[in-house]
mmCIF file of N, CA and C in Angstrom:
data_model
loop_
_atom_site.group_PDB
_atom_site.id
_atom_site.type_symbol
_atom_site.label_atom_id
_atom_site.label_comp_id
_atom_site.label_asym_id
_atom_site.label_seq_id
_atom_site.Cartn_x
_atom_site.Cartn_y
_atom_site.Cartn_z
ATOM 1 N N UNK A 99 13.080 12.338 15.107
ATOM 2 C CA UNK A 99 13.675 12.574 14.076
ATOM 3 C C UNK A 99 14.755 11.384 13.459
ATOM 4 N N UNK A 100 14.247 11.242 12.584
ATOM 5 C CA UNK A 100 14.784 9.554 12.119
ATOM 6 C C UNK A 100 16.409 10.215 11.822
ATOM 7 N N UNK A 101 17.178 8.773 12.531
ATOM 8 C CA UNK A 101 18.538 8.929 12.432
ATOM 9 C C UNK A 101 19.536 9.202 10.719
ATOM 10 N N UNK A 102 18.245 8.339 9.997
ATOM 11 C CA UNK A 102 18.649 7.994 8.569
ATOM 12 C C UNK A 102 17.764 7.720 7.884
ATOM 13 N N UNK A 103 17.559 8.178 6.668
ATOM 14 C CA UNK A 103 16.162 8.484 5.775
ATOM 15 C C UNK A 103 15.985 6.739 5.367
ATOM 16 N N UNK A 104 14.920 6.290 5.036
ATOM 17 C CA UNK A 104 14.385 5.476 4.673
ATOM 18 C C UNK A 104 14.312 5.173 2.994
ATOM 19 N N UNK A 105 14.955 3.790 2.955
ATOM 20 C CA UNK A 105 15.305 3.156 1.529
ATOM 21 C C UNK A 105 14.688 2.767 1.187
ATOM 22 N N UNK A 106 13.781 3.340 -0.192
ATOM 23 C CA UNK A 106 12.711 2.414 -0.811
ATOM 24 C C UNK A 106 12.930 1.228 -1.451
ATOM 25 N N UNK A 107 13.799 0.896 -1.504
ATOM 26 C CA UNK A 107 14.233 -0.494 -2.676
ATOM 27 C C UNK A 107 13.823 -1.597 -0.849
ATOM 28 N N UNK A 108 14.533 -1.227 0.085
ATOM 29 C CA UNK A 108 14.701 -1.848 1.430
ATOM 30 C C UNK A 108 12.958 -2.047 1.531
ATOM 31 N N UNK A 109 12.308 -1.308 2.178
ATOM 32 C CA UNK A 109 10.345 -0.915 2.134
ATOM 33 C C UNK A 109 10.135 -1.518 0.874
ATOM 34 N N UNK A 110 10.111 -1.606 -0.175
ATOM 35 C CA UNK A 110 9.896 -2.507 -0.817
ATOM 36 C C UNK A 110 9.861 -3.949 -1.101
ATOM 37 N N UNK A 111 11.101 -4.240 -0.765
ATOM 38 C CA UNK A 111 11.595 -6.041 -0.399
ATOM 39 C C UNK A 111 10.916 -6.024 1.229
ATOM 40 N N UNK A 112 10.269 -5.226 1.539
ATOM 41 C CA UNK A 112 9.724 -5.740 2.999
ATOM 42 C C UNK A 112 8.154 -6.348 2.948
ATOM 43 N N UNK A 113 7.720 -5.051 2.194
ATOM 44 C CA UNK A 113 6.275 -4.930 1.758
ATOM 45 C C UNK A 113 6.056 -6.348 0.867
ATOM 46 N N UNK A 114 6.935 -6.919 -0.072
ATOM 47 C CA UNK A 114 6.897 -7.795 -0.858
ATOM 48 C C UNK A 114 7.037 -9.109 -0.324
ATOM 49 N N UNK A 115 7.849 -9.152 1.003
ATOM 50 C CA UNK A 115 7.863 -10.560 1.770
ATOM 51 C C UNK A 115 6.956 -10.422 2.742
ATOM 52 N N UNK A 116 6.011 -9.501 3.043
ATOM 53 C CA UNK A 116 5.149 -9.430 3.763
ATOM 54 C C UNK A 116 3.804 -9.969 3.213
ATOM 55 N N UNK A 117 3.316 -9.796 1.588
ATOM 56 C CA UNK A 117 2.643 -10.368 0.895
ATOM 57 C C UNK A 117 3.090 -11.782 0.534
ATOM 58 N N UNK A 118 4.026 -12.115 0.586
ATOM 59 C CA UNK A 118 4.349 -13.573 -0.056
ATOM 60 C C UNK A 118 4.163 -14.347 1.375
ATOM 61 N N UNK A 119 4.168 -13.834 2.562
ATOM 62 C CA UNK A 119 3.949 -14.551 3.833
ATOM 63 C C UNK A 119 2.651 -14.406 4.113
ATOM 64 N N UNK A 120 2.127 -13.436 3.797
ATOM 65 C CA UNK A 120 0.767 -13.237 4.436
ATOM 66 C C UNK A 120 -0.661 -13.768 3.424
ATOM 67 N N UNK A 121 -1.192 -14.803 3.073
ATOM 68 C CA UNK A 121 -1.970 -15.329 1.890
ATOM 69 C C UNK A 121 -3.102 -14.365 2.351
ATOM 70 N N UNK A 122 -3.440 -13.879 3.459
ATOM 71 C CA UNK A 122 -5.322 -12.848 3.317
ATOM 72 C C UNK A 122 -4.505 -11.423 3.127
ATOM 73 N N UNK A 123 -3.639 -11.142 2.586
ATOM 74 C CA UNK A 123 -3.139 -9.999 2.044
ATOM 75 C C UNK A 123 -3.339 -10.060 0.229
ATOM 76 N N UNK A 124 -3.546 -11.266 -0.418
ATOM 77 C CA UNK A 124 -3.888 -11.333 -1.290
ATOM 78 C C UNK A 124 -5.181 -11.532 -1.685
ATOM 79 N N UNK A 125 -6.189 -11.803 -0.830
ATOM 80 C CA UNK A 125 -7.790 -12.090 -1.086
ATOM 81 C C UNK A 125 -8.260 -10.651 -2.062
ATOM 82 N N UNK A 126 -9.258 -11.289 -2.398
ATOM 83 C CA UNK A 126 -10.664 -10.486 -3.180
ATOM 84 C C UNK A 126 -11.852 -10.943 -2.263
ATOM 85 N N UNK A 127 -12.461 -9.716 -2.560
ATOM 86 C CA UNK A 127 -13.641 -10.166 -2.024
ATOM 87 C C UNK A 127 -14.740 -9.562 -3.157
ATOM 88 N N UNK A 128 -16.069 -10.674 -3.314
ATOM 89 C CA UNK A 128 -16.874 -10.097 -3.958
ATOM 90 C C UNK A 128 -18.285 -10.755 -3.334
ATOM 91 N N UNK A 129 -19.209 -9.831 -3.741
ATOM 92 C CA UNK A 129 -20.712 -10.226 -3.210
ATOM 93 C C UNK A 129 -21.827 -10.846 -4.024
ATOM 94 N N UNK A 130 -22.073 -12.181 -3.473
ATOM 95 C CA UNK A 130 -23.163 -12.611 -4.904
ATOM 96 C C UNK A 130 -24.311 -13.188 -3.868
ATOM 97 N N UNK A 131 -25.192 -12.894 -4.348
ATOM 98 C CA UNK A 131 -26.507 -12.949 -3.743
ATOM 99 C C UNK A 131 -26.509 -13.074 -2.325
ATOM 100 N N UNK A 132 -25.852 -11.897 -1.731
ATOM 101 C CA UNK A 132 -26.115 -11.093 -0.388
ATOM 102 C C UNK A 132 -24.738 -11.644 0.609
ATOM 103 N N UNK A 133 -24.097 -12.341 -0.332
ATOM 104 C CA UNK A 133 -22.781 -12.972 0.654
ATOM 105 C C UNK A 133 -21.710 -12.837 -0.174
ATOM 106 N N UNK A 134 -20.865 -12.542 0.971
ATOM 107 C CA UNK A 134 -19.296 -11.920 0.758
ATOM 108 C C UNK A 134 -18.524 -13.723 0.370
ATOM 109 N N UNK A 135 -18.123 -13.721 -0.918
ATOM 110 C CA UNK A 135 -16.907 -14.377 -1.443
ATOM 111 C C UNK A 135 -15.563 -14.151 -0.969
ATOM 112 N N UNK A 136 -15.136 -14.802 -0.907
ATOM 113 C CA UNK A 136 -13.330 -14.593 -1.032
ATOM 114 C C UNK A 136 -12.366 -15.454 -2.051
ATOM 115 N N UNK A 137 -11.578 -14.888 -2.950
ATOM 116 C CA UNK A 137 -10.805 -15.496 -3.430
ATOM 117 C C UNK A 137 -9.095 -15.209 -3.544
ATOM 118 N N UNK A 138 -8.919 -15.796 -3.530
ATOM 119 C CA UNK A 138 -6.860 -15.814 -3.728
ATOM 120 C C UNK A 138 -6.696 -15.206 -5.151
ATOM 121 N N UNK A 139 -6.233 -13.843 -4.766
ATOM 122 C CA UNK A 139 -5.593 -13.502 -6.250
ATOM 123 C C UNK A 139 -3.981 -13.758 -6.431
ATOM 124 N N UNK A 140 -3.272 -13.714 -7.514
ATOM 125 C CA UNK A 140 -1.966 -14.034 -7.971
ATOM 126 C C UNK A 140 -1.254 -12.891 -7.025
ATOM 127 N N UNK A 141 0.062 -13.505 -6.684
ATOM 128 C CA UNK A 141 1.041 -12.315 -6.274
ATOM 129 C C UNK A 141 1.188 -11.314 -7.083
ATOM 130 N N UNK A 142 1.250 -9.891 -6.154
ATOM 131 C CA UNK A 142 1.271 -8.552 -7.145
ATOM 132 C C UNK A 142 1.436 -7.940 -6.449
ATOM 133 N N UNK A 143 3.050 -7.405 -6.255
ATOM 134 C CA UNK A 143 3.694 -6.456 -5.464
ATOM 135 C C UNK A 143 4.035 -5.126 -6.338
ATOM 136 N N UNK A 144 3.317 -4.999 -7.404
ATOM 137 C CA UNK A 144 3.456 -3.669 -7.913
ATOM 138 C C UNK A 144 2.614 -2.621 -7.569
ATOM 139 N N UNK A 145 3.073 -1.389 -7.555
ATOM 140 C CA UNK A 145 2.554 -0.080 -7.002
ATOM 141 C C UNK A 145 2.338 -0.451 -5.304
ATOM 142 N N UNK A 146 2.756 -1.212 -4.292
ATOM 143 C CA UNK A 146 2.436 -1.421 -3.272
ATOM 144 C C UNK A 146 3.285 -0.065 -2.628
ATOM 145 N N UNK A 147 4.270 0.113 -3.225
ATOM 146 C CA UNK A 147 4.659 1.290 -2.221
ATOM 147 C C UNK A 147 5.069 2.612 -3.379
ATOM 148 N N UNK A 148 4.212 3.469 -2.861
ATOM 149 C CA UNK A 148 4.092 4.902 -3.629
ATOM 150 C C UNK A 148 5.322 5.687 -2.652
ATOM 151 N N UNK A 149 6.358 6.460 -3.639
ATOM 152 C CA UNK A 149 6.988 7.537 -3.073
ATOM 153 C C UNK A 149 6.903 8.580 -3.754
ATOM 154 N N UNK A 150 6.876 9.332 -2.765
ATOM 155 C CA UNK A 150 6.747 10.920 -2.923
ATOM 156 C C UNK A 150 7.882 12.395 -2.430
ATOM 157 N N UNK A 151 7.880 12.928 -3.053
ATOM 158 C CA UNK A 151 8.655 14.227 -2.533
ATOM 159 C C UNK A 151 7.029 15.486 -2.634
ATOM 160 N N UNK A 152 7.164 15.766 -1.244
ATOM 161 C CA UNK A 152 6.548 16.614 -0.910
ATOM 162 C C UNK A 152 7.043 18.190 -0.246
ATOM 163 N N UNK A 153 6.041 19.518 -0.882
ATOM 164 C CA UNK A 153 6.776 20.760 -0.482
ATOM 165 C C UNK A 153 6.505 21.176 0.845
ATOM 166 N N UNK A 154 5.622 20.723 1.287
ATOM 167 C CA UNK A 154 5.014 20.797 2.905
ATOM 168 C C UNK A 154 3.800 19.611 2.831
ATOM 169 N N UNK A 155 4.123 19.264 4.424
ATOM 170 C CA UNK A 155 3.523 18.615 4.945
ATOM 171 C C UNK A 155 1.876 18.721 5.351
ATOM 172 N N UNK A 156 1.190 19.609 4.235
ATOM 173 C CA UNK A 156 -0.139 20.344 3.965
ATOM 174 C C UNK A 156 -0.876 19.104 3.570
ATOM 175 N N UNK A 157 0.218 18.857 2.290
ATOM 176 C CA UNK A 157 -0.496 17.832 1.061
ATOM 177 C C UNK A 157 -0.317 16.440 1.760
ATOM 178 N N UNK A 158 0.243 16.328 2.810
ATOM 179 C CA UNK A 158 0.089 14.837 3.160
ATOM 180 C C UNK A 158 -1.455 13.775 3.311
ATOM 181 N N UNK A 159 -2.454 14.921 4.164
ATOM 182 C CA UNK A 159 -3.483 14.155 4.322
ATOM 183 C C UNK A 159 -4.451 14.013 2.570
ATOM 184 N N UNK A 160 -4.268 14.836 1.693
ATOM 185 C CA UNK A 160 -4.635 14.649 0.675
ATOM 186 C C UNK A 160 -3.842 13.477 -0.320
ATOM 187 N N UNK A 161 -2.533 12.790 0.061
ATOM 188 C CA UNK A 161 -1.868 12.467 0.022
ATOM 189 C C UNK A 161 -2.372 10.971 0.457
ATOM 190 N N UNK A 162 -2.655 10.449 1.303
ATOM 191 C CA UNK A 162 -3.175 9.476 2.200
ATOM 192 C C UNK A 162 -4.185 8.925 1.878
ATOM 193 N N UNK A 163 -5.205 10.431 1.808
ATOM 194 C CA UNK A 163 -6.767 9.729 1.329
ATOM 195 C C UNK A 163 -6.992 9.262 -0.247
ATOM 196 N N UNK A 164 -5.783 9.596 -0.952
ATOM 197 C CA UNK A 164 -5.810 9.608 -2.411
ATOM 198 C C UNK A 164 -5.295 7.557 -2.784
ATOM 199 N N UNK A 165 -4.216 7.244 -1.382
ATOM 200 C CA UNK A 165 -3.591 6.190 -1.309
ATOM 201 C C UNK A 165 -5.227 5.008 -0.956
ATOM 202 N N UNK A 166 -5.563 5.713 0.110
ATOM 203 C CA UNK A 166 -6.667 4.795 0.728
ATOM 204 C C UNK A 166 -7.815 4.715 -0.213
ATOM 205 N N UNK A 167 -8.228 5.303 -1.403
ATOM 206 C CA UNK A 167 -9.325 5.505 -2.130
ATOM 207 C C UNK A 167 -8.501 4.164 -3.201
ATOM 208 N N UNK A 168 -7.328 3.938 -3.515
ATOM 209 C CA UNK A 168 -7.081 3.543 -4.586
ATOM 210 C C UNK A 168 -6.867 1.965 -3.929
ATOM 211 N N UNK A 169 -7.483 1.540 -2.556
ATOM 212 C CA UNK A 169 -7.376 0.422 -2.150
ATOM 213 C C UNK A 169 -8.715 -0.434 -2.716
ATOM 214 N N UNK A 170 -8.587 -1.425 -3.290
ATOM 215 C CA UNK A 170 -9.296 -2.400 -3.857
ATOM 216 C C UNK A 170 -10.156 -3.197 -3.508
ATOM 217 N N UNK A 171 -11.236 -3.557 -2.830
ATOM 218 C CA UNK A 171 -11.291 -5.010 -1.995
ATOM 219 C C UNK A 171 -12.027 -6.102 -3.050
ATOM 220 N N UNK A 172 -12.053 -5.782 -4.117
ATOM 221 C CA UNK A 172 -12.505 -6.965 -5.363
ATOM 222 C C UNK A 172 -10.944 -7.483 -6.020
ATOM 223 N N UNK A 173 -10.111 -6.600 -6.617
ATOM 224 C CA UNK A 173 -9.173 -6.549 -7.468
ATOM 225 C C UNK A 173 -7.640 -6.216 -6.480
ATOM 226 N N UNK A 174 -7.842 -5.894 -5.414
ATOM 227 C CA UNK A 174 -6.686 -5.700 -4.427
ATOM 228 C C UNK A 174 -5.943 -4.551 -5.210
ATOM 229 N N UNK A 175 -4.982 -3.765 -4.688
ATOM 230 C CA UNK A 175 -4.353 -4.199 -3.072
ATOM 231 C C UNK A 175 -5.176 -3.917 -1.917
ATOM 232 N N UNK A 176 -4.990 -5.134 -1.300
ATOM 233 C CA UNK A 176 -5.949 -4.248 0.286
ATOM 234 C C UNK A 176 -4.556 -3.843 1.364
ATOM 235 N N UNK A 177 -3.560 -3.554 0.707
ATOM 236 C CA UNK A 177 -2.458 -2.778 1.189
ATOM 237 C C UNK A 177 -1.575 -1.934 0.224
ATOM 238 N N UNK A 178 -0.983 -0.705 0.562
ATOM 239 C CA UNK A 178 -0.497 0.187 0.078
ATOM 240 C C UNK A 178 0.420 1.003 1.106
ATOM 241 N N UNK A 179 1.877 1.344 0.714
ATOM 242 C CA UNK A 179 2.318 1.765 1.739
ATOM 243 C C UNK A 179 3.063 3.707 1.352
ATOM 244 N N UNK A 180 2.983 4.329 1.830
ATOM 245 C CA UNK A 180 3.528 5.504 1.259
ATOM 246 C C UNK A 180 4.607 6.013 2.130
ATOM 247 N N UNK A 181 5.830 6.423 1.219
ATOM 248 C CA UNK A 181 7.324 6.738 1.589
ATOM 249 C C UNK A 181 7.413 8.188 1.258
ATOM 250 N N UNK A 182 7.109 9.278 2.011
ATOM 251 C CA UNK A 182 6.876 10.534 1.930
ATOM 252 C C UNK A 182 8.421 11.902 2.381
ATOM 253 N N UNK A 183 8.730 11.972 1.413
ATOM 254 C CA UNK A 183 10.066 12.988 1.390
ATOM 255 C C UNK A 183 9.334 13.962 1.717
ATOM 256 N N UNK A 184 10.192 14.834 2.946
ATOM 257 C CA UNK A 184 9.947 16.530 2.968
ATOM 258 C C UNK A 184 10.586 16.951 3.173
ATOM 259 N N UNK A 185 10.920 18.418 2.534
ATOM 260 C CA UNK A 185 11.928 19.139 3.256
ATOM 261 C C UNK A 185 12.742 19.365 4.467
ATOM 262 N N UNK A 186 11.628 19.197 5.622
ATOM 263 C CA UNK A 186 12.619 19.347 6.746
ATOM 264 C C UNK A 186 12.931 17.851 7.519
ATOM 265 N N UNK A 187 12.995 17.039 5.888
ATOM 266 C CA UNK A 187 13.471 15.084 6.429
ATOM 267 C C UNK A 187 12.518 14.383 6.907
#
């Protein structure tokens, strides 16, 4: 069990630093004539972190699936983090 709660502001700052440091996380991919092309997108850290309050852990897989579906190889983001607060901590 964690000794303290994870702060969304610090987690967002860490994700932003990660995206700034690693150019590959800003790539977008398109397929033309059977060939994949990679292009660098603009730095966009909006919506990298989703913060949710859940009543029970049973809804966590559904939320994880939603986050996975939100990833977009063409336009980004290639990375998304979930910070989930549960009643039991």
